[in-house]
CSV table of C-alpha atoms in Angstrom, one decimal:
chain,number,residue,atom,x,y,z
Y,1,UNK,CA,-5.6,50.5,78.5
Y,2,UNK,CA,-7.2,50.9,75.1
Y,3,UNK,CA,-4.0,52.2,73.5
Y,4,UNK,CA,-1.9,49.4,75.1
Y,5,UNK,CA,-4.3,46.7,73.8
Y,6,UNK,CA,-4.3,48.3,70.3
Y,7,UNK,CA,-0.5,48.1,70.2
Y,8,UNK,CA,-0.6,44.4,71.2
Y,9,UNK,CA,-3.3,43.6,68.5
Y,10,UNK,CA,-1.3,45.5,65.9
Y,11,UNK,CA,1.9,43.5,66.6
Y,12,UNK,CA,0.0,40.2,65.8
Y,13,UNK,CA,-0.9,41.7,62.4
Y,14,UNK,CA,-4.3,39.9,62.2
Y,15,UNK,CA,-6.5,42.9,61.3
Y,16,UNK,CA,-6.1,45.9,59.0
Y,17,UNK,CA,-4.8,49.0,60.7
Y,18,UNK,CA,-8.1,50.8,60.2
Y,19,UNK,CA,-9.9,48.2,62.4
Y,20,UNK,CA,-7.3,47.8,65.2
Y,21,UNK,CA,-8.8,50.5,67.4
Y,22,UNK,CA,-12.4,49.1,66.8
Y,23,UNK,CA,-11.3,45.5,67.6
Y,24,UNK,CA,-9.5,46.5,70.8
Y,25,UNK,CA,-12.5,48.6,71.9
Y,26,UNK,CA,-14.9,45.7,71.3
Y,27,UNK,CA,-12.6,43.3,73.3
Y,28,UNK,CA,-12.5,45.8,76.2
Y,29,UNK,CA,-16.3,46.1,76.1
Y,30,UNK,CA,-16.6,42.3,76.3
Y,31,UNK,CA,-14.3,42.3,79.3
Y,32,UNK,CA,-16.2,45.0,81.1
Y,33,UNK,CA,-19.8,44.0,80.3
Y,34,UNK,CA,-20.8,40.6,81.7
Y,35,UNK,CA,-24.4,40.6,80.5
Y,36,UNK,CA,-25.9,40.7,77.0
Y,37,UNK,CA,-23.6,42.3,74.3
Y,38,UNK,CA,-24.6,44.3,71.3
Y,39,UNK,CA,-23.0,47.1,69.2
Y,40,UNK,CA,-25.3,49.8,70.6
Y,41,UNK,CA,-24.1,49.3,74.2
Y,42,UNK,CA,-20.5,49.0,73.0
Y,43,UNK,CA,-20.8,52.3,71.2
Y,44,UNK,CA,-22.2,54.1,74.3
Y,45,UNK,CA,-19.5,52.6,76.6
Y,46,UNK,CA,-16.5,53.0,74.4
Y,47,UNK,CA,-17.4,56.3,72.6
Y,48,UNK,CA,-17.0,54.8,69.0
Y,49,UNK,CA,-19.8,55.1,66.4
Y,50,UNK,CA,-22.1,52.0,66.2
Y,51,UNK,CA,-21.5,51.7,62.5
Y,52,UNK,CA,-17.8,51.0,63.1
Y,53,UNK,CA,-18.7,47.9,65.1
Y,54,UNK,CA,-21.3,46.8,62.5
Y,55,UNK,CA,-18.7,47.1,59.7
Y,56,UNK,CA,-16.2,45.0,61.7
Y,57,UNK,CA,-18.7,42.3,62.5
Y,58,UNK,CA,-20.0,42.2,58.9
Y,59,UNK,CA,-16.6,41.5,57.4
Y,60,UNK,CA,-16.5,38.1,55.7
Y,61,UNK,CA,-13.5,37.0,57.8
Y,62,UNK,CA,-15.2,38.1,61.0
Y,63,UNK,CA,-18.3,36.0,60.2
Y,64,UNK,CA,-16.1,32.9,59.4
Y,65,UNK,CA,-14.2,33.4,62.7
Y,66,UNK,CA,-17.4,33.8,64.7
Y,67,UNK,CA,-18.9,30.7,63.2
Y,68,UNK,CA,-15.7,28.7,63.8
Y,69,UNK,CA,-15.5,29.9,67.4
Y,70,UNK,CA,-19.2,29.0,68.0
Y,71,UNK,CA,-18.7,25.5,66.6
Y,72,UNK,CA,-15.7,24.9,69.0
Y,73,UNK,CA,-17.6,26.3,72.0
Y,74,UNK,CA,-20.6,24.2,71.1
Y,75,UNK,CA,-18.5,21.0,70.9
Y,76,UNK,CA,-16.9,21.7,74.3
Y,77,UNK,CA,-20.3,22.3,75.9
Y,78,UNK,CA,-21.8,19.2,74.2
Y,79,UNK,CA,-18.9,17.0,75.5
Y,80,UNK,CA,-19.4,18.3,79.0
Y,81,UNK,CA,-23.2,17.8,78.9
Y,82,UNK,CA,-23.2,14.4,77.3
Y,83,UNK,CA,-20.6,13.0,79.7
Y,84,UNK,CA,-22.8,13.8,82.7
Y,85,UNK,CA,-26.2,13.1,81.2
Y,86,UNK,CA,-25.9,9.9,79.3
Y,87,UNK,CA,-29.1,8.2,78.3
Y,88,UNK,CA,-31.1,11.4,78.0
Y,89,UNK,CA,-32.4,12.3,74.5
Y,90,UNK,CA,-31.1,15.6,73.2
Y,91,UNK,CA,-33.6,18.0,71.4
Y,92,UNK,CA,-32.5,20.2,68.5
Y,93,UNK,CA,-34.9,23.2,68.5
Y,94,UNK,CA,-35.3,25.1,65.2
Y,95,UNK,CA,-36.7,28.6,65.6
Y,96,UNK,CA,-36.4,32.0,64.0
Y,97,UNK,CA,-35.6,35.4,65.6
Y,98,UNK,CA,-36.8,38.7,64.2
Y,99,UNK,CA,-34.7,41.8,64.8
Y,100,UNK,CA,-36.4,45.0,64.1
Y,101,UNK,CA,-34.6,47.7,62.1
Y,102,UNK,CA,-35.4,51.3,61.3
Y,103,UNK,CA,-33.9,53.6,58.8
Y,104,UNK,CA,-34.1,54.2,55.0
Y,105,UNK,CA,-30.8,52.6,54.0
Y,106,UNK,CA,-30.8,49.4,56.1
Y,107,UNK,CA,-29.6,46.4,54.1
Y,108,UNK,CA,-31.4,43.1,53.8
Y,109,UNK,CA,-34.5,44.5,55.7
Y,110,UNK,CA,-37.9,42.9,54.9
Y,111,UNK,CA,-41.3,42.8,56.4
Y,112,UNK,CA,-42.1,39.7,58.5
Y,113,UNK,CA,-45.2,38.7,60.3
Y,114,UNK,CA,-45.1,38.3,64.0
Y,115,UNK,CA,-48.6,37.3,65.2
Y,116,UNK,CA,-51.0,40.0,64.0
Y,117,UNK,CA,-48.2,42.5,63.6
Y,118,UNK,CA,-45.7,43.1,60.8
Y,119,UNK,CA,-42.1,43.9,61.6
Y,120,UNK,CA,-39.4,45.4,59.4
Y,121,UNK,CA,-36.0,44.0,60.0
Y,122,UNK,CA,-33.8,40.9,59.8
Y,123,UNK,CA,-34.6,37.2,60.3
Y,124,UNK,CA,-32.1,34.7,61.8
Y,125,UNK,CA,-32.8,31.0,61.9
Y,126,UNK,CA,-31.5,29.5,65.2
Y,127,UNK,CA,-30.4,25.9,65.7
Y,128,UNK,CA,-30.2,25.2,69.5
Y,129,UNK,CA,-29.6,22.0,71.4
Y,130,UNK,CA,-31.7,21.4,74.5
Y,131,UNK,CA,-30.6,18.7,77.0
Y,132,UNK,CA,-32.2,18.4,80.4
Y,133,UNK,CA,-32.7,22.1,80.9
Y,134,UNK,CA,-29.4,23.2,79.4
Y,135,UNK,CA,-29.2,25.0,76.1
Y,136,UNK,CA,-26.3,25.0,73.7
Y,137,UNK,CA,-26.4,27.4,70.6
Y,138,UNK,CA,-25.3,25.3,67.6
Y,139,UNK,CA,-25.6,27.6,64.6
Y,140,UNK,CA,-27.3,30.6,63.2
Y,141,UNK,CA,-28.3,31.2,59.5
Y,142,UNK,CA,-29.3,34.6,58.2
Y,143,UNK,CA,-32.2,34.8,55.9
Y,144,UNK,CA,-31.6,37.1,52.9
Y,145,UNK,CA,-34.4,38.9,51.2
Y,146,UNK,CA,-35.1,38.5,47.5
Y,147,UNK,CA,-34.2,42.1,46.8
Y,148,UNK,CA,-30.9,41.8,48.7
Y,149,UNK,CA,-30.0,38.6,46.8
Y,150,UNK,CA,-30.7,40.2,43.4
Y,151,UNK,CA,-28.6,43.2,44.3
Y,152,UNK,CA,-25.6,41.2,45.5
Y,153,UNK,CA,-25.8,38.3,43.0
Y,154,UNK,CA,-26.8,35.7,45.5
Y,155,UNK,CA,-29.2,32.8,44.9
Y,156,UNK,CA,-32.4,33.4,46.8
Y,157,UNK,CA,-33.3,30.6,49.2
Y,158,UNK,CA,-36.5,30.3,51.3
Y,159,UNK,CA,-36.3,29.7,55.0
Y,160,UNK,CA,-37.2,26.0,54.6
Y,161,UNK,CA,-34.4,25.6,52.0
Y,162,UNK,CA,-31.9,27.0,54.4
Y,163,UNK,CA,-33.0,24.6,57.1
Y,164,UNK,CA,-32.7,21.6,54.7
Y,165,UNK,CA,-29.2,22.9,53.7
Y,166,UNK,CA,-28.2,23.0,57.4
Y,167,UNK,CA,-29.5,19.5,58.0
Y,168,UNK,CA,-27.5,18.1,55.0
Y,169,UNK,CA,-24.4,19.9,56.4
Y,170,UNK,CA,-24.8,18.4,59.9
Y,171,UNK,CA,-22.8,15.2,59.2
Y,172,UNK,CA,-19.8,17.2,57.9
Y,173,UNK,CA,-20.0,19.8,60.7
Y,174,UNK,CA,-18.2,17.7,63.4
Y,175,UNK,CA,-20.6,19.1,66.0
Y,176,UNK,CA,-21.7,15.6,66.8
Y,177,UNK,CA,-20.2,12.2,66.6
Y,178,UNK,CA,-21.8,10.4,63.6
Y,179,UNK,CA,-23.3,7.7,65.9
Y,180,UNK,CA,-24.9,10.4,68.1
Y,181,UNK,CA,-26.7,12.2,65.2
Y,182,UNK,CA,-29.3,9.4,65.0
Y,183,UNK,CA,-30.3,10.0,68.6
Y,184,UNK,CA,-31.2,13.7,68.0
Y,185,UNK,CA,-34.9,14.7,68.1
Y,186,UNK,CA,-35.9,17.9,66.2
Y,187,UNK,CA,-38.6,20.3,67.5
Y,188,UNK,CA,-40.1,22.9,65.2
Y,189,UNK,CA,-43.2,25.1,65.1
Y,190,UNK,CA,-45.8,25.3,62.3
Y,191,UNK,CA,-43.5,27.7,60.3
Y,192,UNK,CA,-41.4,24.7,59.3
Y,193,UNK,CA,-44.4,22.4,58.4
Y,194,UNK,CA,-43.1,21.3,55.0
Y,195,UNK,CA,-42.8,17.9,53.5
Y,196,UNK,CA,-39.2,18.6,52.4
Y,197,UNK,CA,-38.1,19.6,55.9
Y,198,UNK,CA,-39.7,16.5,57.4
Y,199,UNK,CA,-38.1,14.2,54.8
Y,200,UNK,CA,-34.7,15.9,55.3
Y,201,UNK,CA,-34.9,15.1,59.0
Y,202,UNK,CA,-35.9,11.5,58.4
Y,203,UNK,CA,-33.1,11.2,55.8
Y,204,UNK,CA,-30.3,11.8,58.3
Y,205,UNK,CA,-31.9,9.2,60.6
Y,206,UNK,CA,-33.6,11.5,63.1
Y,207,UNK,CA,-37.1,12.0,64.4
Y,208,UNK,CA,-39.1,15.2,64.8
Y,209,UNK,CA,-41.9,16.7,66.8
Y,210,UNK,CA,-43.6,19.4,64.9
Y,211,UNK,CA,-46.7,21.6,65.1
Y,212,UNK,CA,-48.5,21.4,61.8
Y,213,UNK,CA,-51.2,23.5,60.1
Y,214,UNK,CA,-54.8,22.5,60.5
Y,215,UNK,CA,-55.2,21.8,56.8
Y,216,UNK,CA,-52.5,19.1,56.6
Y,217,UNK,CA,-53.9,15.8,55.5
Y,218,UNK,CA,-53.8,12.6,57.6
Y,219,UNK,CA,-55.6,9.5,56.5
Y,220,UNK,CA,-57.0,11.4,53.5
Y,221,UNK,CA,-58.6,14.3,55.4
Y,222,UNK,CA,-57.4,17.5,57.1
Y,223,UNK,CA,-56.1,16.9,60.7
Y,224,UNK,CA,-58.8,19.2,62.0
Y,225,UNK,CA,-61.6,17.3,60.3
Y,226,UNK,CA,-60.0,14.0,61.4
Y,227,UNK,CA,-60.2,14.7,65.1
Y,228,UNK,CA,-63.7,16.1,64.7
Y,229,UNK,CA,-64.9,12.9,63.2
Y,230,UNK,CA,-62.9,10.4,65.3
Y,231,UNK,CA,-64.9,11.1,68.5
Y,232,UNK,CA,-64.0,7.6,69.7
Y,233,UNK,CA,-60.5,8.8,70.6
Y,234,UNK,CA,-60.6,9.6,74.4
Y,235,UNK,CA,-59.5,12.7,76.0
Y,236,UNK,CA,-56.6,12.7,78.4
Y,237,UNK,CA,-55.7,15.4,81.0
Y,238,UNK,CA,-52.1,16.2,81.7
Y,239,UNK,CA,-50.2,18.7,83.7
Y,240,UNK,CA,-46.7,20.0,82.9
Y,241,UNK,CA,-44.5,22.5,84.6
Y,242,UNK,CA,-43.0,25.5,82.8
Y,243,UNK,CA,-40.6,28.3,83.7
Y,244,UNK,CA,-42.0,31.9,83.8
Y,245,UNK,CA,-40.2,34.9,85.3
Y,246,UNK,CA,-37.8,32.5,87.0
Y,247,UNK,CA,-40.6,30.6,88.7
Y,248,UNK,CA,-42.1,27.2,87.9
Y,249,UNK,CA,-45.8,27.4,86.9
Y,250,UNK,CA,-48.1,24.5,86.2
Y,251,UNK,CA,-49.9,24.2,82.9
Y,252,UNK,CA,-52.9,22.0,82.3
Y,253,UNK,CA,-53.7,20.5,78.9
Y,254,UNK,CA,-56.2,18.0,77.5
Y,255,UNK,CA,-55.1,16.0,74.6
Y,256,UNK,CA,-56.3,13.3,72.2
Y,257,UNK,CA,-53.7,11.1,70.4
Y,258,UNK,CA,-54.0,9.1,67.2
Y,259,UNK,CA,-51.1,6.6,66.8
Y,260,UNK,CA,-49.7,5.3,63.5
Y,261,UNK,CA,-51.7,7.5,61.1
Y,262,UNK,CA,-50.5,8.4,57.6
Y,263,UNK,CA,-49.3,12.0,57.2
Y,264,UNK,CA,-49.6,12.9,53.5
Y,265,UNK,CA,-46.2,13.5,51.9
Y,266,UNK,CA,-44.3,11.9,54.8
Y,267,UNK,CA,-45.6,8.6,56.2
Y,268,UNK,CA,-46.6,7.1,59.6
Y,269,UNK,CA,-46.7,9.6,62.6
Y,270,UNK,CA,-48.4,10.0,65.9
Y,271,UNK,CA,-50.8,12.9,65.8
Y,272,UNK,CA,-51.9,14.9,68.9
Y,273,UNK,CA,-54.7,17.4,69.3
Y,274,UNK,CA,-53.8,19.6,72.3
Y,275,UNK,CA,-55.8,22.2,74.1
Y,276,UNK,CA,-54.1,24.4,76.7
Y,277,UNK,CA,-56.3,25.8,79.5
Y,278,UNK,CA,-56.0,29.5,80.1
Y,279,UNK,CA,-57.1,31.6,83.1
Y,280,UNK,CA,-59.7,33.5,81.1
Y,281,UNK,CA,-61.4,30.2,80.2
Y,282,UNK,CA,-60.3,30.2,76.6
Y,283,UNK,CA,-58.4,27.3,75.0
Y,284,UNK,CA,-55.5,27.5,72.6
Y,285,UNK,CA,-55.4,24.5,70.3
Y,286,UNK,CA,-52.5,22.9,68.4
Y,287,UNK,CA,-52.0,20.0,66.1
Y,288,UNK,CA,-48.7,18.3,66.9
Y,289,UNK,CA,-47.2,15.3,65.0
Y,290,UNK,CA,-44.2,13.1,65.9
Y,291,UNK,CA,-42.4,10.7,63.6
Y,292,UNK,CA,-41.4,8.7,66.6
Y,293,UNK,CA,-44.6,6.7,66.9
Y,294,UNK,CA,-43.7,5.0,70.1
Y,295,UNK,CA,-44.0,8.2,72.2
Y,296,UNK,CA,-47.0,8.8,74.4
Y,297,UNK,CA,-49.2,11.9,74.0
Y,298,UNK,CA,-47.7,13.4,77.2
Y,299,UNK,CA,-44.1,12.9,75.8
Y,300,UNK,CA,-45.0,14.5,72.5
Y,301,UNK,CA,-46.6,17.6,74.1
Y,302,UNK,CA,-43.7,17.8,76.6
Y,303,UNK,CA,-41.1,17.7,73.7
Y,304,UNK,CA,-43.0,20.5,71.9
Y,305,UNK,CA,-43.2,22.6,75.1
Y,306,UNK,CA,-39.4,22.5,75.5
Y,307,UNK,CA,-39.3,24.7,72.4
Y,308,UNK,CA,-40.2,27.7,74.7
Y,309,UNK,CA,-37.0,27.2,76.6
Y,310,UNK,CA,-35.2,29.2,73.9
Y,311,UNK,CA,-37.9,31.9,73.8
Y,312,UNK,CA,-37.0,32.7,77.4
Y,313,UNK,CA,-33.2,32.8,76.7
Y,314,UNK,CA,-33.3,34.2,73.1
Y,315,UNK,CA,-31.1,37.3,73.9
Y,316,UNK,CA,-28.5,34.9,75.4
Y,317,UNK,CA,-28.6,32.7,72.3
Y,318,UNK,CA,-28.2,35.7,69.9
Y,319,UNK,CA,-25.3,37.0,72.0
Y,320,UNK,CA,-23.5,33.6,71.9
Y,321,UNK,CA,-23.5,33.7,68.2
Y,322,UNK,CA,-22.1,37.2,67.9
Y,323,UNK,CA,-24.8,38.1,65.4
Y,324,UNK,CA,-27.0,40.3,67.6
Y,325,UNK,CA,-26.2,43.5,65.5
Y,326,UNK,CA,-24.1,42.0,62.8
Y,327,UNK,CA,-26.7,40.8,60.3
């Protein structure tokens, strides 16, 4: 079967002869394995060194082909979703994935913080559409380390600069109809709390819901100090449902909302102070802002909670982009 497929691929003359056997083996692996795909599993199943698959996926033409295929698949799924769910506001979730790497000669490996730990590996920035429980991977951008850029003659770009570049590219991407872009709502965590990112989202006519750092200024004082002083703002208790291990669990929050306050460096936002109740009695607090000032506190917290939908399905998202082991 492998040899027969290799002959067919060689007749099309799309790949160099040295890669024909690797390409045919990877196609067979994709046909046999219906769950998550990565080069390590392909190597074990097909008996070909893992480095061969990595070299194939890292070729510039392979990356362009994967990106084009992803854009076409995303457009098809978007059309199917939007036709059946008109009127629902789509969320675009921006989140990063860390992929640990070991070894002395691993390219583009840096140390990244993950909570209290530090992980050596690669970072990918994911752009994912979330619409009524359905997720559609839109794009993935690899973050290159400063040392890797200097070695290969690339211009170093920070994570926020890459996000802004993607936002500016969105109109030319043909992922969405131009009239539909203004209906997108972006959801980010505190890692993307930057004035330039917020202004870039506003510049393309979209709104955002974003967790911000406690030292960001609203109304001339840090958001933490603002909510401490504004004790007149009442508390509200809300309950939201979330998915955990395939089951729906109820989460309880208490929130305070300040509408139409000035966020320094951006403009008017609705700010929410949210506390999530835990079983051990502790409370995790977050400061969330939304540029869509007409939303209620419950809607803002619910929009931000939807960001966790991709944390549950992160291996699936990486697999859809064909970048699980390629970067």
